[in-house]
Amino acid sequence: MVDPIIFDIGYLLSAALFITGIKKLGSPRTAPYGNQLGSAGMLLAVITTLVKMQVGNGIIGWELLVGGLVLGSVIGAWLAVKVEMTGMPELVALFNGFGGAASALVALSEVLARIKTGEVPTDMLNLWAIWIAIGLSGLVGWITLTGSLVAMFKLKGGFTIPLTKKWVRFPTWGPPWLNFVKVGLLIASFAFVVMTVREPENALWVWALVGSSCLLGVLFVLPIGGADMPVVVSLLNSLSGVAAAFTGFVINNNVLIIAGSMVGAAGLVLTFIMCKAMNRQLIDVLFKSFGGSDKETVTRTKVGSDPEEVAMMCDGISTCIIIPGYGMAVSQCQHAVKEFADLMEERDVEVKYAIHPVAGRMPGHMNVLLAEANVPYEQLIEMDEINSEFAECDLAVVIGANDTTNPAARSGEGPLGGMPILDVDKARSIVIIKRSLSVGYAGVDNDLFFMDKTMMLFGDGKAMMSALNTAIKEY
Amino acid sequence: MVDPIIFDIGYLLSAALFITGIKKLGSPRTAPYGNQLGSAGMLLAVITTLVKMQVGNGIIGWELLVGGLVLGSVIGAWLAVKVEMTGMPELVALFNGFGGAASALVALSEVLARIKTGEVPTDMLNLWAIWIAIGLSGLVGWITLTGSLVAMFKLKGGFTIPLTKKWVRFPTWGPPWLNFVKVGLLIASFAFVVMTVREPENALWVWALVGSSCLLGVLFVLPIGGADMPVVVSLLNSLSGVAAAFTGFVINNNVLIIAGSMVGAAGLVLTFIMCKAMNRQLIDVLFKSFGGSDKETVTRTKVGSDPEEVAMMCDGISTCIIIPGYGMAVSQCQHAVKEFADLMEERDVEVKYAIHPVAGRMPGHMNVLLAEANVPYEQLIEMDEINSEFAECDLAVVIGANDTTNPAARSGEGPLGGMPILDVDKARSIVIIKRSLSVGYAGVDNDLFFMDKTMMLFGDGKAMMSALNTAIKEY
Amino acid sequence: MSLTIAALIGSITIFVLAIYLGFELISKVPATLHTPLMSGANAISGITVVGALLASNVAFNSGSPGIAAWLGFTALVLATINCVGGFMVTNRMLEMIAGKRRKKEVS
Amino acid sequence: MSLTIAALIGSITIFVLAIYLGFELISKVPATLHTPLMSGANAISGITVVGALLASNVAFNSGSPGIAAWLGFTALVLATINCVGGFMVTNRMLEMIAGKRRKKEVS
Ligand SMILES: NC(=O)c1ccc[n+]([C@@H]2O[C@H](COP(=O)([O-])OP(=O)(O)OC[C@H]3O[C@@H](n4cnc5c(N)ncnc54)[C@H](OP(=O)(O)O)[C@@H]3O)[C@@H](O)[C@H]2O)c1
Ligand SMILES: NC(=O)c1ccc[n+]([C@@H]2O[C@H](COP(=O)([O-])OP(=O)(O)OC[C@H]3O[C@@H](n4cnc5c(N)ncnc54)[C@H](OP(=O)(O)O)[C@@H]3O)[C@@H](O)[C@H]2O)c1
């Protein structure tokens, strides 16, 4: 009689660890601790389950279960360790898809096993409760899987076709009528759920549900531009939580219900917070496509400068603002940037970094990279605060940033319309380091490049920064 | 089969109403709505219960149940309507005590009924779970009752002995050794709970528990000074929630568990928030006595002024700060104060009110009274904001405030030590309206009265304010 | 009225979750609202009225309404006073604070 | 594995409470933490690993490990990847953001 209580206490404790973990993840100082609490909760839940199963009916396939756990851990750890900072958002999307798939698979496994062994509940209550939970868990889980996979490829920008090694840009496609198709598919999926309940022995409806929900996930993310992917991933994350909660109803386990629905709700809140940071409405993100469209052809030209010229510029200035963007992440030149800042500070120049909230490809991307390069936290200034300082700034150095500095956003029209930007164009002189005049994520031409006070340093971020640093040292 | 689900949905809905209600009560704009949600939840819970009982075994004593509900409603409504603003804190304390008592009585009724009809559970699980819930519900409930009653009398300041009509000041008494007695009593109470489980048929232990916990409640609040009562009432409020939650375990009802434990936790948070606003540590409040002690005898004297003199002072000033305190609440002179402010504004004087967070006898006391007198909200300035303005203020009018203006607090010693105060002493001239030179709640002499630039207007707040207004009009 | 272990664990889970929720619900409350919030929460803790209804009914149903029944009845009256009085007095306080402010906003 | 109505209601209550709690837990998160928070929450949603363990064991225990068993096993592997990978990648991100800052605070 005492034994079962111990397991329930274990689960309750792990739920408490999850709750506290999520809470602590929301504040900078406590976030690492929060993550540890979360993983401790997970470990506790797994151990509790294993012991409970062994004490219960006994575990037959120990090798298989442990094998699965070890295999998953090795793959997960390997992916987590080898990924580069720039690849993190993709990886999070992939993991998220796996989570959704796992919930859907558990539900599928449960329903197939029950149909096979004839354990279909006969009383209304059990039938409705369990079968609906199975259906919803599958529906949400498969949407999460395929949606997350599409989101991952969009974050990457595309994929290489196997064998041919040809790089294909991932399409963004969504005519207005697609929204009707999506609604139709959603209704069909719910109808399939109802049908599984009405004909519980018929696995056909289950497979129909799998198909419709997988398709739904793809169509859901396909029309959304790459720039909005973080919001979409966050929403899918919320869905994967919901799927886990429904799985909890299927196997009648409270810790799944608690953790899952909590992640579902917290993920939704986070989605709204992120929308707000990117100055977008969730509804627009989901149903109006934005950015990532075919790039405009560049028609204007601008003569590039060379590092020596810029080094000369850097002499005699007293304030300098560095504006990092996605290009810095791609070329991994944050250390060179830090070196540049050090050189400037040695020459008594006051250096600050202007951090746009959506610079790079994930929120906080720049902070992470610059922290890695040991840039002091106080020098990272948020957009709202630094914008007033550009007018007093002698030199603005833009490193691989584009959309976040594009004055076209002020017009309120086009894909960038209304996005708050860094007022780089107000600086006394501007240096921009990027490989070409081509456009950024949103695909909008940037007038900044063509201003008279702007010098373009064409080339890879890392190479150019190093060259610039050398030039400054030699000057 | 459908019926019971409906009841559970009713309870779940009412729990949701409580949760949303409490949340909304925490923000000024939504607070009235929050209170309505809470009462709607309560109504729903009561109706659900009545219908469920009728559908279940049937209600025998309809008259009694409805009679009890009506009787309680009438008494509650009558008390709520007739109380004056100054009496609210006492009333809240009284209600709180009733809530605790109700939980304790339900538990007591349950245990006595079970002992009488021999329905004592025989299996360990039920015995432990139910009997411990009964014990804890009683323990916490009785503490809440007696503690709240003592708190109520302390808030009133004392009571009239029946028949003799003699007013007795409620004592504050707590030698250090009393803390040991309290700990001993607490241990004894827990021992009684254990004994009820070990000898479940023996009602003696139940009554012993009633006695020890009642005594504990009294001894718990007795040493705490009247100035700290709001904190204590808030803590007792948290306890009454906990008692309700335990009662939920006794009768196995989730809505009691949810509402009760939520109030318990939220009440505790509120307790800490209030402590912080009064610049006190919870532990000091509970175990060190403060304020409310015998008043010091006043040795210094000061000649009072008359309204005409003050009316003269008021002529030609350009800024005036009004500092209301407990005395304004007692004499109900907020309308006269507002009239004074209007008169000043007609003469182009800029008028502001300085609101100390603990002025009066409950937090927000002054805001409530002044709002009643239609003082515009923008003129009520919080302490932190207005303190810098006193130096530029021509006239500070203190109406029945004392401790909140006492410069002795700055010394960091004595009962007021460290409490933040309004810097009234920095004003160019000061008028203080109170009945005498006697001390305020904390019982500390106030140097402010004896400063050269201070004029004392001795008399009841309302009478004095009216006289002053007349004098100004006639001047 | 017998309790299963699963039900007990379920109740304890709910207890723990509600406590967490209570801690999260309230974070920053302006001083003006301390008393109304306290009094509103206090009224909600009068939910024990549900228990009182059940207790007095069970006791009266048991045939011989002895002391247990009258204790339940007393609990019912006290709990109702707590709820009804609590909500009304909270309402009165809020009318004065927030009511006035709302009026101002409208005008 | 049969469900009683009381258990179902209990689960639904827990579901609702946890949703409320989830909404309350997160209020204001600085942009730097958006991605780590998302990824940490994502790792927690890998709790479905518990379900996968049960499902694959039940399926294997049932004697003839057919498709259901292997689906369960796949679920187990995927869920474990989600948890382990998720927590580790979150940790890596946080090390860079918060780790550095903490170091600064100490020095
Ligand atoms: N932070 C987020 O959460 C997030 C997520 C997804 C999308 N977005 C979107 O992404 C954009 C971010 O703005 P951003 O200003 O940071 O970047 P951006 O507008 O995407 O521009 C990045 C620029 O970096 C240059 N670049 C690429 N590789 C480079 C290399 N190796 N060396 C030097 N330069 C290189 C590119 O120009 P060249 O090709 O000429 O070199 C490109 O114009 C916004 O539109 C935002 O909405 C943000
Ligand atoms: N706000 C809260 O939550 C709360 C709760 C409990 C206690 N407290 C404590 O209460 C104190 C509040 O400070 P306070 O400055 O507002 O008040 P106070 O220090 O208590 O002083 C009030 C003054 O009003 C005068 N007074 C009384 N009746 C009057 C009447 N009818 N007409 C004119 N004056 C009258 C009294 O002087 P005379 O006798 O000479 O007239 C008394 O000195 C603080 O110590 C605080 O910690 C606050």
XYZ file of C-alpha atoms and ligand atoms in Angstrom, chain A residues 155 226-231 274 278 290 295 324-328 330-333 356-366 399-405 416 419 433-442 449 458-462, chain D residues 35, ligand 1:
105
model
C 15.198 28.821 -40.661
C 11.382 32.960 -42.582
C 11.593 36.160 -40.590
C 8.592 35.115 -38.561
C 9.837 31.612 -37.849
C 10.822 32.221 -34.210
C 7.233 33.112 -33.444
C 7.923 37.546 -29.017
C 9.053 41.929 -33.349
C 5.779 38.435 -44.912
C 14.760 38.957 -53.573
C 25.946 43.818 -35.401
C 23.508 41.763 -37.471
C 22.962 38.370 -38.978
C 26.155 38.666 -41.036
C 28.243 38.742 -37.870
C 27.206 33.849 -40.152
C 30.836 34.795 -40.400
C 31.424 34.235 -36.671
C 33.413 37.441 -36.428
C 18.192 45.525 -32.233
C 15.688 43.112 -30.635
C 15.429 40.961 -33.766
C 18.935 41.312 -35.153
C 20.166 37.941 -36.338
C 17.885 34.972 -36.631
C 16.733 34.456 -33.089
C 15.863 36.894 -30.329
C 18.913 37.632 -28.240
C 21.170 36.237 -30.954
C 23.591 39.163 -30.798
C 28.567 44.505 -39.411
C 26.309 42.232 -41.420
C 23.121 44.002 -40.408
C 20.636 45.113 -42.975
C 16.877 45.054 -42.285
C 17.375 46.309 -38.755
C 18.947 49.486 -40.095
C 9.410 45.986 -43.241
C 9.271 47.617 -37.761
C 30.577 45.524 -43.759
C 28.780 42.960 -45.927
C 29.531 40.911 -48.975
C 27.418 42.741 -51.529
C 24.653 45.261 -51.968
C 22.102 42.507 -51.796
C 19.088 42.581 -49.549
C 18.517 41.092 -46.066
C 15.880 38.733 -44.801
C 12.860 40.833 -45.621
C 24.063 51.848 -48.512
C 32.466 44.455 -49.264
C 33.586 41.020 -48.104
C 33.042 38.288 -45.575
C 32.547 39.684 -42.093
C 35.425 37.887 -40.425
C 15.147 31.488 -27.200
N 16.070 37.817 -34.367
C 15.020 37.100 -34.713
O 14.260 36.609 -33.896
C 14.747 36.877 -36.163
C 14.415 35.584 -36.589
C 14.159 35.371 -37.940
C 14.233 36.427 -38.796
N 14.545 37.670 -38.340
C 14.629 38.732 -39.299
O 15.982 38.785 -39.725
C 16.347 40.117 -39.988
C 17.496 40.474 -39.082
O 18.076 41.671 -39.488
P 19.631 41.818 -39.619
O 19.844 43.247 -39.861
O 20.321 41.238 -38.428
O 20.050 40.886 -40.808
P 19.516 40.852 -42.305
O 18.631 41.998 -42.581
O 18.995 39.503 -42.548
O 20.801 41.113 -43.110
C 21.953 40.347 -42.890
C 22.995 40.793 -43.851
O 24.212 40.156 -43.515
C 24.954 40.005 -44.707
N 25.789 38.827 -44.590
C 25.427 37.543 -44.732
N 26.471 36.731 -44.575
C 27.544 37.535 -44.347
C 28.926 37.280 -44.128
N 29.443 36.058 -44.108
N 29.748 38.345 -43.913
C 29.254 39.596 -43.944
N 27.972 39.874 -44.156
C 27.112 38.853 -44.355
C 23.962 39.873 -45.816
O 24.362 40.691 -46.904
P 25.287 40.088 -48.030
O 24.581 38.921 -48.588
O 25.452 41.213 -48.961
O 26.568 39.745 -47.337
C 22.650 40.408 -45.257
O 22.194 41.550 -45.962
C 15.120 40.956 -39.740
O 14.391 41.104 -40.930
C 14.343 40.101 -38.756
O 12.945 40.363 -38.763
C 14.837 37.890 -37.052
